[in-house]
């Protein structure tokens, strides 16, 4: 008598997907650690622990995806070759090629970054030419992992829950990377009472959250994606600040004694939950109507939540190891500016202007509506991904 609970066969492509998710996790953890290292210790040797972890991630992703491409090209079955994409005579799933490109970009950025620092000095900026190549490679691996998990979800004859979860986990890591990329413009609570904050967040986050939600088969995909982002960021904050460390490069204006963590994550889980509700209750085929509702809702909820949240994060109540507020890099000259809002909408006299804020929020809503519509279109495409 045959058991109805026969073990599930794990193919090479499944093992590669596990490897790529492991690699993407190493990369995002290494990047957060690396930023904290720069804020605490400064520019160090090329082979610091965060750098090694990032390159381990790149190597694992590149080697695993390269092996899958070789296997599919020279020993793949008809079904494996049919769901692959041809490139330079080789065959592999679409996500595999994206990961291979990302791995090559990450590895090639290492000597470029080292030369850049030697030629132009030491810095802790996220945005520089070698860092852009590095981050592009990192994000390509996250995107490739997401596409690989998406293809597995869409191809599954049965609704295999592990593929649904892997897809949303990969999307959450990708969201974390996006948030890191714009951290200089949105992370500090000092930025959260100016319209620029809502324009930037409205441009980036509705696009990804709605794309993931439309293509996913989970009940609450946008909420889960935002929860993965918040979980990764909070866990890294709580862990890193426990380790003693001191600056090694002058000038030292703020003599820190422990690792300086990145800022507490944005409370994206709240607007993400609202986006999931809209996806449940509105006709998915009416994309512009849904995009309009999503754009308005996202910006207004972000405004309500982060206007109050910024006040708390700048208060003494948040200056503890849970929220890690008021933590600054060693090269910052500390002053009263820490407790001031930097991007308030002010008039010609320098006074806060509610009218200018309202105008800026209106622009943010329009941006978020367009972002949401693009995200829904991207999600429609991702629903059909099979390769």
Coordinates of C-alpha atoms in Angstrom, one line a residue:
X1 CA 0.0 0.0 0.0
X2 CA 1.5 3.3 -1.1
X3 CA 1.7 6.1 1.6
X4 CA 0.1 9.4 0.8
X5 CA 2.9 11.1 2.5
X6 CA 5.8 10.2 0.2
X7 CA 8.9 12.3 0.7
X8 CA 9.3 15.2 -1.6
X9 CA 12.2 15.1 -4.0
X10 CA 14.6 18.0 -3.7
X11 CA 16.1 18.8 -7.1
X12 CA 19.3 20.6 -7.8
X13 CA 17.4 23.8 -8.6
X14 CA 15.8 23.6 -5.1
X15 CA 19.2 23.2 -3.5
X16 CA 20.5 26.2 -5.5
X17 CA 17.5 28.2 -4.3
X18 CA 18.4 27.4 -0.7
X19 CA 22.0 28.3 -1.4
X20 CA 21.0 31.7 -3.0
X21 CA 18.8 32.5 0.0
X22 CA 21.6 31.7 2.3
X23 CA 23.9 33.9 0.2
X24 CA 21.5 36.8 0.2
X25 CA 21.1 36.6 4.0
X26 CA 25.0 36.7 4.3
X27 CA 25.1 39.7 2.1
X28 CA 22.5 41.8 3.9
X29 CA 23.9 40.9 7.3
X30 CA 27.4 41.7 6.1
X31 CA 26.3 45.0 4.7
X32 CA 24.6 46.2 7.9
X33 CA 27.6 45.0 9.9
X34 CA 30.0 46.8 7.4
X35 CA 28.1 50.1 7.8
X36 CA 28.2 49.8 11.5
X37 CA 32.0 49.0 11.3
X38 CA 32.6 52.2 9.3
X39 CA 30.6 54.3 11.8
X40 CA 32.5 52.8 14.8
X41 CA 36.0 51.8 13.7
X42 CA 36.4 53.6 10.4
X43 CA 38.1 52.4 7.3
X44 CA 39.9 49.2 8.1
X45 CA 41.7 46.5 6.1
X46 CA 40.1 45.1 3.0
X47 CA 39.6 41.7 4.7
X48 CA 37.4 42.8 7.7
X49 CA 34.8 40.2 8.9
X50 CA 31.9 42.1 7.3
X51 CA 33.7 42.2 3.9
X52 CA 34.5 38.5 4.1
X53 CA 30.9 37.7 4.9
X54 CA 29.6 39.7 1.9
X55 CA 32.1 38.0 -0.4
X56 CA 31.2 34.6 0.9
X57 CA 27.6 35.4 -0.1
X58 CA 28.6 36.5 -3.5
X59 CA 30.8 33.4 -4.0
X60 CA 28.1 31.0 -2.9
X61 CA 25.5 32.6 -5.1
X62 CA 27.8 32.7 -8.1
X63 CA 29.1 29.1 -7.7
X64 CA 25.7 27.6 -7.0
X65 CA 24.1 29.4 -10.0
X66 CA 27.0 28.6 -12.2
X67 CA 26.7 25.0 -11.4
X68 CA 23.0 25.1 -12.2
X69 CA 23.7 26.8 -15.5
X70 CA 26.2 24.1 -16.5
X71 CA 24.0 21.3 -15.4
X72 CA 21.0 22.7 -17.3
X73 CA 23.0 23.3 -20.4
X74 CA 24.9 20.0 -20.7
X75 CA 22.8 17.5 -18.7
X76 CA 19.4 19.1 -18.2
X77 CA 16.1 17.3 -18.9
X78 CA 13.7 18.6 -21.5
X79 CA 11.5 20.1 -18.9
X80 CA 14.5 21.9 -17.2
X81 CA 15.7 23.2 -20.6
X82 CA 12.2 24.4 -21.5
X83 CA 11.9 26.5 -18.3
X84 CA 15.4 28.1 -18.8
X85 CA 16.6 31.2 -20.5
X86 CA 19.4 31.0 -23.2
X87 CA 22.4 33.3 -22.8
X88 CA 25.7 33.0 -24.7
X89 CA 24.8 29.4 -25.6
X90 CA 24.2 28.4 -22.0
X91 CA 20.8 27.7 -20.4
X92 CA 19.6 28.5 -16.9
X93 CA 16.5 30.0 -15.1
X94 CA 16.2 33.7 -15.3
X95 CA 16.9 34.3 -11.6
X96 CA 20.1 32.3 -12.0
X97 CA 21.5 34.7 -14.6
X98 CA 20.6 37.7 -12.4
X99 CA 22.5 36.2 -9.5
X100 CA 25.5 35.4 -11.6
X101 CA 25.7 39.0 -12.8
X102 CA 25.3 40.2 -9.2
X103 CA 28.1 37.9 -8.0
X104 CA 30.5 39.2 -10.7
X105 CA 29.6 42.8 -9.9
X106 CA 30.2 42.3 -6.1
X107 CA 33.5 40.5 -6.6
X108 CA 34.8 43.1 -9.1
X109 CA 33.8 46.0 -6.8
X110 CA 36.3 44.9 -4.1
X111 CA 39.6 46.0 -5.8
X112 CA 37.8 49.1 -7.2
X113 CA 36.7 50.1 -3.7
X114 CA 40.1 49.5 -2.3
X115 CA 41.7 51.7 -5.0
X116 CA 39.0 54.4 -4.5
X117 CA 39.8 54.7 -0.8
X118 CA 43.6 54.8 -1.4
X119 CA 43.2 57.4 -4.1
X120 CA 40.5 59.7 -2.6
X121 CA 40.8 59.1 1.1
X122 CA 38.6 57.5 3.8
X123 CA 34.9 57.9 4.0
X124 CA 31.8 56.4 5.5
X125 CA 29.5 57.3 2.7
X126 CA 27.1 54.7 1.3
X127 CA 27.0 56.3 -2.1
X128 CA 30.3 56.3 -4.0
X129 CA 31.1 54.7 -7.4
X130 CA 32.5 51.4 -6.1
X131 CA 29.8 51.2 -3.5
X132 CA 27.1 51.7 -6.2
X133 CA 28.6 48.7 -8.2
X134 CA 28.7 46.7 -4.9
X135 CA 25.1 47.6 -4.0
X136 CA 23.9 46.9 -7.5
X137 CA 25.5 43.4 -7.3
X138 CA 24.0 42.8 -3.9
X139 CA 20.6 43.9 -5.0
X140 CA 20.9 41.7 -8.2
X141 CA 21.5 38.7 -6.0
X142 CA 18.5 39.6 -3.8
X143 CA 16.4 40.1 -7.0
X144 CA 17.6 36.9 -8.5
X145 CA 16.7 34.9 -5.3
X146 CA 13.3 36.5 -5.4
X147 CA 12.8 35.5 -9.1
X148 CA 14.0 32.0 -8.5
X149 CA 11.6 31.5 -5.6
X150 CA 8.8 33.1 -7.6
X151 CA 9.4 30.7 -10.5
X152 CA 9.4 27.7 -8.1
X153 CA 6.1 29.0 -6.6
X154 CA 4.4 29.5 -10.0
X155 CA 5.6 26.1 -11.4
X156 CA 4.6 24.1 -8.4
X157 CA 1.8 21.6 -9.3
X158 CA 0.5 21.9 -5.7
X159 CA 0.5 25.0 -3.7
X160 CA 3.8 24.3 -2.0
X161 CA 4.0 26.5 1.1
X162 CA 7.8 26.5 1.3
X163 CA 8.1 28.2 -2.1
X164 CA 5.6 30.9 -1.0
X165 CA 7.5 31.6 2.1
X166 CA 10.9 31.6 0.3
X167 CA 9.6 34.1 -2.2
X168 CA 8.4 36.5 0.5
X169 CA 11.6 36.0 2.5
X170 CA 13.7 36.9 -0.5
X171 CA 11.4 39.9 -1.1
X172 CA 11.9 41.0 2.5
X173 CA 15.7 40.8 2.1
X174 CA 15.4 42.8 -1.1
X175 CA 13.3 45.4 0.7
X176 CA 16.0 45.6 3.4
X177 CA 18.6 46.4 0.7
X178 CA 16.4 49.1 -0.7
X179 CA 15.9 50.7 2.7
X180 CA 19.7 50.6 3.3
X181 CA 20.3 52.2 -0.1
X182 CA 18.2 55.3 0.9
X183 CA 19.0 55.3 4.6
X184 CA 20.8 58.6 4.4
X185 CA 17.6 60.3 3.3
X186 CA 14.9 58.6 5.3
X187 CA 16.3 56.7 8.4
X188 CA 16.8 59.5 10.9
X189 CA 13.8 60.7 12.8
X190 CA 15.1 64.2 12.2
X191 CA 13.9 63.8 8.6
X192 CA 10.4 62.5 9.2
X193 CA 8.5 65.8 9.5
X194 CA 9.4 67.1 6.0
X195 CA 7.6 66.2 2.8
X196 CA 10.8 64.9 1.2
X197 CA 10.7 61.9 3.5
X198 CA 7.3 61.0 2.2
X199 CA 8.2 61.6 -1.4
X200 CA 11.2 59.3 -1.2
X201 CA 9.4 56.5 0.7
X202 CA 6.3 56.9 -1.6
X203 CA 8.5 56.5 -4.6
X204 CA 10.3 53.3 -3.5
X205 CA 8.2 51.2 -1.1
X206 CA 4.7 51.0 -2.7
X207 CA 6.3 49.7 -5.9
X208 CA 8.0 46.7 -4.3
X209 CA 5.3 45.9 -1.7
X210 CA 2.5 45.9 -4.2
X211 CA 4.5 43.9 -6.8
X212 CA 5.2 41.3 -4.2
X213 CA 1.6 41.2 -3.0
X214 CA 0.2 40.8 -6.4
X215 CA 2.5 37.9 -7.3
X216 CA 2.4 36.1 -4.0
X217 CA 0.1 33.3 -2.9
X218 CA 0.3 34.1 0.8
X219 CA -2.6 35.8 2.6
X220 CA -0.6 38.8 3.9
X221 CA 2.4 39.1 1.6
X222 CA 3.2 42.8 1.9
X223 CA 2.9 42.6 5.7
X224 CA 5.2 39.6 5.8
X225 CA 7.7 41.2 3.6
X226 CA 7.8 44.3 5.8
X227 CA 8.1 42.1 8.9
X228 CA 11.1 40.4 7.4
X229 CA 12.8 43.8 6.8
X230 CA 12.0 45.0 10.3
X231 CA 13.1 41.8 11.9
X232 CA 16.4 41.7 10.1
X233 CA 17.2 45.3 11.0
X234 CA 16.1 45.2 14.6
X235 CA 18.0 42.0 15.3
X236 CA 21.2 43.5 13.8
X237 CA 20.7 46.6 16.0
X238 CA 20.3 44.6 19.2
X239 CA 23.2 42.3 18.4
X240 CA 25.8 44.8 17.1
X241 CA 25.6 47.3 20.0
X242 CA 26.6 44.6 22.5
X243 CA 30.1 44.4 21.1
X244 CA 32.9 46.7 22.4
X245 CA 34.7 48.7 19.7
X246 CA 36.7 51.9 19.4
X247 CA 37.6 54.2 16.5
X248 CA 41.0 53.6 14.8
X249 CA 41.1 56.7 12.6
X250 CA 41.4 60.4 13.4
X251 CA 39.7 62.8 13.7
X252 CA 37.5 61.3 16.5
X253 CA 34.9 63.8 17.6
X254 CA 32.6 61.3 19.2
X255 CA 34.6 58.6 21.1
X256 CA 32.3 55.6 21.0
X257 CA 33.0 52.4 23.0
X258 CA 30.6 49.9 21.3
X259 CA 29.5 49.2 17.8
X260 CA 27.3 52.0 16.5
X261 CA 24.2 50.3 15.0
X262 CA 22.1 51.6 12.1
X263 CA 18.9 53.4 12.8
X264 CA 15.7 51.7 13.9
X265 CA 13.7 50.6 10.9
X266 CA 10.8 52.5 9.4
X267 CA 7.5 51.2 10.6
X268 CA 6.6 49.9 7.1
X269 CA 4.6 47.0 8.5
X270 CA 1.6 49.3 9.3
X271 CA 1.1 50.7 5.7
X272 CA 2.0 47.3 4.3
X273 CA -0.9 45.8 6.3
X274 CA -3.2 48.4 4.8
X275 CA -1.9 47.6 1.3
X276 CA -2.8 43.9 1.9
X277 CA -6.3 44.9 3.0
X278 CA -6.7 46.9 -0.1
X279 CA -5.6 44.0 -2.2
X280 CA -8.1 41.8 -0.5
X281 CA -11.1 44.1 -0.8
X282 CA -10.6 45.9 -4.1
X283 CA -11.0 44.4 -7.6
X284 CA -7.4 43.5 -8.6
X285 CA -8.2 44.0 -12.3
X286 CA -8.9 47.7 -11.7
X287 CA -5.2 48.6 -11.4
X288 CA -5.4 52.4 -11.6
X289 CA -8.2 52.5 -9.0
X290 CA -6.3 50.3 -6.7
X291 CA -3.1 52.2 -7.3
X292 CA -4.8 55.5 -6.5
X293 CA -6.2 54.1 -3.2
X294 CA -2.9 52.5 -2.4
X295 CA -0.9 55.7 -3.0
X296 CA -3.2 57.9 -0.9
X297 CA -3.4 55.3 1.9
X298 CA 0.4 54.6 2.0
X299 CA 1.4 58.3 2.3
X300 CA -1.3 59.3 4.8
X301 CA -0.6 56.3 7.0
X302 CA 3.2 56.9 6.8
X303 CA 2.6 60.5 7.7
X304 CA 0.4 59.7 10.7
X305 CA 2.7 57.0 12.0
X306 CA 6.1 58.6 11.4
X307 CA 5.1 62.1 12.5
X308 CA 4.4 60.7 16.0
X309 CA 7.2 58.1 15.8
X310 CA 9.8 60.8 15.1
X311 CA 8.8 62.6 18.2
X312 CA 9.2 59.5 20.3
X313 CA 12.6 58.6 18.7
X314 CA 14.0 62.1 19.5
X315 CA 12.9 61.9 23.1
X316 CA 14.9 60.5 26.0
X317 CA 12.5 57.5 26.2
X318 CA 14.1 56.1 23.0
X319 CA 17.7 56.4 24.1
X320 CA 18.2 52.8 25.2
X321 CA 19.3 49.5 23.7
X322 CA 15.9 48.6 22.4
X323 CA 15.4 51.6 20.1
X324 CA 19.0 52.7 19.9
X325 CA 18.1 56.3 19.4
X326 CA 20.7 59.1 19.5
X327 CA 23.6 56.8 18.4
X328 CA 26.1 58.7 16.2
X329 CA 29.2 57.7 14.3
X330 CA 32.6 58.6 15.8
X331 CA 33.3 61.4 13.2
X332 CA 30.1 63.4 14.1
X333 CA 30.6 66.6 16.1
X334 CA 27.7 66.3 18.5
X335 CA 25.5 69.3 19.1
X336 CA 21.9 70.5 19.6
X337 CA 21.2 69.7 15.9
X338 CA 20.7 66.1 17.0
X339 CA 17.3 67.1 18.5
X340 CA 16.1 69.3 15.7
X341 CA 14.1 68.5 12.6
X342 CA 16.3 69.0 9.5
X343 CA 13.8 69.0 6.6
X344 CA 10.8 71.0 7.8
X345 CA 8.9 72.8 5.1
X346 CA 9.6 76.4 5.9
X347 CA 8.7 79.7 4.2
X348 CA 11.0 82.6 3.3
X349 CA 11.2 83.7 6.9
X350 CA 12.4 80.3 8.1
X351 CA 9.1 79.4 9.8
X352 CA 7.3 76.1 9.5
X353 CA 4.6 76.4 6.8
X354 CA 1.6 74.0 6.9
X355 CA 0.7 75.0 3.4
X356 CA 4.1 74.0 2.0
X357 CA 3.9 70.7 3.9
X358 CA 0.5 70.0 2.4
X359 CA 1.8 70.8 -1.0
X360 CA 4.7 68.5 -0.6
X361 CA 2.5 65.7 0.8
X362 CA 0.2 66.1 -2.3
X363 CA 3.3 65.6 -4.5
X364 CA 4.2 62.5 -2.4
X365 CA 0.7 61.1 -3.0
X366 CA 1.0 61.5 -6.7
X367 CA 4.4 59.9 -6.7
X368 CA 3.1 57.0 -4.5
X369 CA 0.1 56.4 -6.9
X370 CA 2.4 56.1 -9.9
X371 CA 4.8 53.9 -7.9
X372 CA 1.9 51.7 -6.9
X373 CA 0.7 51.4 -10.5
X374 CA 4.1 50.4 -11.7
X375 CA 4.3 47.9 -8.8
X376 CA 1.0 46.3 -9.8
X377 CA 2.2 46.0 -13.4
X378 CA 5.4 44.4 -12.3
X379 CA 3.4 42.0 -10.1
X380 CA 1.3 41.1 -13.0
X381 CA 4.4 40.1 -14.9
X382 CA 5.8 38.2 -11.9
X383 CA 2.6 36.1 -11.7
X384 CA 3.4 34.7 -15.1
X385 CA 7.1 33.9 -14.4
X386 CA 7.8 30.2 -14.9
X387 CA 11.5 30.2 -15.9

